[in-house]
Amino acid sequence: MTSSKTLRRWELALLIGVALAALLGARLDGAQAALADQVIRLHVLANSDSAEDQALKLQVRDRILAEAETYLTPGITRDETEELLRAHLYDLAAAGAEVVGAAGYDYPVTASLVHNYWFPTKTYTDFALPAGQYTALRIEIGEGAGQNWWCVVFPPLCLGSVTETVEETAADAGLTEGQVSLITGEDQGYVVKFRAIELLEEFKGWLAGS
């Protein structure tokens, strides 16, 4: 009898835990998806992990950001930003290729806009973004087999011409007060929440592959 009761209690605890995890996961997943709808990431992939290729990646990054600033005027919306980036993909790739050529390499450089691209949780100096799928401006140098560099082009949190704080820039771009608090850490539970989102995404990927 005792063994049977213990088993039932264990089963009940497990069911409650699964239910709570599902509810929390759905809520966090929804929060990340809502945030992702307002963000365009920047993803620069180096040719390799050699010191030379990693240094070249940063040079290309700087040129891409400078080039993007000539198109992305203050006050434009997220959709306008995506349209402008798409219209100038060739110019962005050419700017990156110019840097590569000037450094003495012949790696090709490609620029593309991709949707539903998965990123892990990433922490920057003044803000962080949860793991999940985002739209991204993807710059690939050569084989694209080296360590990546990630940032954000909308809101323009990584553009050098921005003089506002992260909070002001994000709010001006249309992020809600809750979303601004989430990415800046004013919501003190953001680290745990971001890790929970990442674990949920990993679990979903495991289920899909099993």
Coordinates of C-alpha atoms in Angstrom, one line a residue:
M1 CA 0.0 0.0 0.0
T2 CA 2.8 2.4 0.9
S3 CA 4.6 1.7 -2.3
S4 CA 1.5 2.3 -4.3
K5 CA 0.8 5.7 -2.6
T6 CA 4.4 6.7 -3.1
L7 CA 4.2 5.9 -6.8
R8 CA 1.0 7.8 -7.2
R9 CA 2.5 10.9 -5.4
W10 CA 5.6 10.7 -7.6
E11 CA 3.4 10.4 -10.7
L12 CA 1.3 13.4 -9.6
A13 CA 4.4 15.5 -8.9
L14 CA 5.8 14.6 -12.3
L15 CA 2.5 15.6 -14.0
I16 CA 2.4 18.9 -12.1
G17 CA 6.0 19.6 -13.0
V18 CA 5.4 18.8 -16.7
A19 CA 2.3 21.0 -16.7
L20 CA 4.1 23.9 -15.1
A21 CA 7.0 23.6 -17.4
A22 CA 4.7 23.6 -20.4
L23 CA 2.9 26.7 -19.2
L24 CA 6.1 28.5 -18.4
G25 CA 7.7 27.4 -21.7
A26 CA 4.7 28.6 -23.7
R27 CA 4.8 32.0 -22.0
L28 CA 8.5 32.4 -22.5
D29 CA 8.3 31.2 -26.1
G30 CA 5.6 33.7 -26.8
A31 CA 7.7 36.5 -25.2
Q32 CA 10.7 35.6 -27.3
A33 CA 8.6 35.4 -30.5
A34 CA 7.1 38.8 -29.8
L35 CA 10.5 40.3 -29.2
A36 CA 11.9 38.6 -32.4
D37 CA 9.2 40.2 -34.5
Q38 CA 10.7 43.6 -33.7
V39 CA 14.4 42.8 -34.0
I40 CA 16.8 42.3 -36.9
R41 CA 20.1 40.6 -35.9
L42 CA 23.5 41.0 -37.6
H43 CA 25.5 37.8 -38.0
V44 CA 29.1 38.0 -39.4
L45 CA 30.8 34.6 -40.1
A46 CA 34.5 34.4 -40.4
N47 CA 36.3 32.2 -42.9
S48 CA 38.0 30.2 -40.1
D49 CA 39.1 30.5 -36.5
S50 CA 42.7 31.5 -37.4
A51 CA 43.8 34.7 -35.8
E52 CA 44.1 36.4 -39.2
D53 CA 40.6 35.4 -40.3
Q54 CA 39.1 36.5 -37.0
A55 CA 40.8 39.9 -37.3
L56 CA 39.5 40.2 -40.8
K57 CA 36.0 39.4 -39.6
L58 CA 36.1 42.4 -37.3
Q59 CA 37.3 44.6 -40.1
V60 CA 34.5 43.4 -42.3
R61 CA 32.0 43.9 -39.4
D62 CA 33.1 47.6 -39.0
R63 CA 32.7 48.2 -42.7
I64 CA 29.3 46.6 -42.9
L65 CA 28.1 48.6 -39.9
A66 CA 29.4 51.8 -41.5
E67 CA 27.8 50.9 -44.8
A68 CA 24.5 50.1 -43.2
E69 CA 24.5 53.5 -41.4
T70 CA 24.3 55.2 -44.8
Y71 CA 21.0 53.6 -45.5
L72 CA 19.4 53.3 -42.1
T73 CA 18.3 56.8 -41.2
P74 CA 17.0 57.5 -37.7
G75 CA 13.3 57.0 -37.2
I76 CA 12.7 54.3 -39.7
T77 CA 10.6 51.2 -38.8
R78 CA 11.7 47.6 -38.6
D79 CA 9.9 46.8 -41.9
E80 CA 11.6 49.8 -43.6
T81 CA 14.9 48.6 -42.2
E82 CA 14.4 45.1 -43.7
E83 CA 13.4 46.6 -47.0
L84 CA 16.4 48.8 -47.2
L85 CA 18.8 46.0 -46.2
R86 CA 17.3 43.7 -48.8
A87 CA 17.7 46.4 -51.5
H88 CA 21.3 46.9 -50.6
L89 CA 22.5 43.3 -50.1
Y90 CA 24.8 43.6 -53.1
D91 CA 26.3 46.8 -51.8
L92 CA 26.9 45.4 -48.4
A93 CA 28.6 42.3 -49.8
A94 CA 30.7 44.5 -52.1
A95 CA 31.8 46.6 -49.2
G96 CA 32.8 43.5 -47.3
A97 CA 34.7 42.1 -50.3
E98 CA 36.5 45.4 -50.6
V99 CA 37.9 45.1 -47.1
V100 CA 38.8 41.4 -47.8
G101 CA 40.7 42.4 -51.0
A102 CA 42.5 45.3 -49.3
A103 CA 43.7 42.9 -46.7
G104 CA 45.2 40.6 -49.4
Y105 CA 42.7 37.8 -49.4
D106 CA 40.4 36.6 -52.1
Y107 CA 37.6 35.2 -50.0
P108 CA 34.1 35.7 -51.4
V109 CA 31.7 37.7 -49.3
T110 CA 27.9 37.1 -49.4
A111 CA 25.1 39.1 -47.7
S112 CA 21.6 37.7 -47.2
L113 CA 18.6 38.3 -45.1
V114 CA 17.3 35.1 -43.5
H115 CA 14.2 34.4 -41.5
N116 CA 13.8 32.1 -38.6
Y117 CA 17.5 31.8 -37.9
W118 CA 18.3 30.3 -34.5
F119 CA 20.5 32.2 -32.1
P120 CA 21.6 31.1 -28.6
T121 CA 21.3 33.5 -25.7
K122 CA 23.7 36.4 -26.2
T123 CA 24.8 39.0 -23.6
Y124 CA 26.2 42.3 -24.7
T125 CA 27.6 45.2 -22.6
D126 CA 24.3 46.9 -22.0
F127 CA 21.7 44.3 -23.0
A128 CA 21.0 40.7 -23.8
L129 CA 18.8 38.8 -26.1
P130 CA 17.1 35.4 -25.4
A131 CA 17.7 32.3 -27.5
G132 CA 15.3 31.7 -30.4
Q133 CA 14.6 32.4 -34.0
Y134 CA 15.2 35.8 -35.5
T135 CA 15.5 37.6 -38.8
A136 CA 19.1 38.2 -39.5
L137 CA 21.4 40.1 -41.9
R138 CA 23.9 37.3 -42.5
I139 CA 27.4 38.2 -43.8
E140 CA 29.5 35.2 -44.7
I141 CA 33.2 35.5 -45.4
G142 CA 34.8 32.7 -47.4
E143 CA 33.9 29.3 -46.0
G144 CA 32.0 30.9 -43.1
A145 CA 33.5 28.2 -40.8
G146 CA 34.9 30.4 -38.1
Q147 CA 33.5 31.9 -34.9
N148 CA 30.7 34.3 -35.4
W149 CA 30.0 37.9 -34.4
W150 CA 26.5 38.8 -33.5
C151 CA 24.8 42.1 -32.8
V152 CA 21.6 44.0 -33.7
V153 CA 20.8 46.4 -36.6
F154 CA 17.2 47.0 -35.5
P155 CA 16.8 48.5 -33.1
P156 CA 20.1 50.1 -34.1
L157 CA 21.9 49.0 -30.9
C158 CA 25.2 48.4 -32.7
L159 CA 25.4 51.4 -35.0
G160 CA 28.0 53.9 -34.0
S161 CA 25.9 56.9 -34.8
V162 CA 23.3 56.1 -32.1
T163 CA 23.8 58.4 -29.2
E164 CA 20.7 57.4 -27.1
T165 CA 20.8 54.7 -24.3
V166 CA 19.8 51.2 -25.1
E167 CA 16.5 51.8 -23.3
E168 CA 15.8 54.9 -25.3
T169 CA 16.8 53.3 -28.6
A170 CA 14.7 50.2 -28.0
A171 CA 11.7 52.2 -26.9
D172 CA 11.9 54.5 -29.9
A173 CA 11.9 51.4 -32.1
G174 CA 8.6 50.3 -30.7
L175 CA 9.6 47.7 -28.0
T176 CA 7.2 47.6 -25.1
E177 CA 8.3 48.6 -21.6
G178 CA 8.3 44.9 -20.6
Q179 CA 10.5 44.0 -23.6
V180 CA 12.9 46.8 -22.8
S181 CA 13.1 45.7 -19.2
L182 CA 13.7 42.1 -20.3
I183 CA 16.6 42.8 -22.6
T184 CA 18.3 45.4 -20.4
G185 CA 18.2 43.3 -17.2
E186 CA 15.9 45.6 -15.3
D187 CA 13.8 42.6 -15.0
Q188 CA 16.1 40.8 -12.5
G189 CA 15.0 37.3 -13.5
Y190 CA 16.0 37.7 -17.1
V191 CA 19.1 35.4 -16.9
V192 CA 16.9 32.5 -15.6
K193 CA 14.2 33.3 -18.2
F194 CA 16.7 33.4 -21.1
R195 CA 18.2 30.1 -20.0
A196 CA 14.7 28.6 -19.7
I197 CA 13.9 29.7 -23.3
E198 CA 17.2 28.2 -24.5
L199 CA 16.5 24.9 -22.8
L200 CA 13.0 24.9 -24.2
E201 CA 14.3 25.4 -27.7
E202 CA 16.9 22.6 -27.3
F203 CA 14.2 20.3 -26.0
K204 CA 11.9 21.1 -29.0
G205 CA 14.8 20.4 -31.3
W206 CA 15.4 17.1 -29.5
L207 CA 11.8 16.1 -29.9
A208 CA 11.8 17.0 -33.6
G209 CA 14.9 14.9 -34.2
S210 CA 13.8 11.9 -32.1

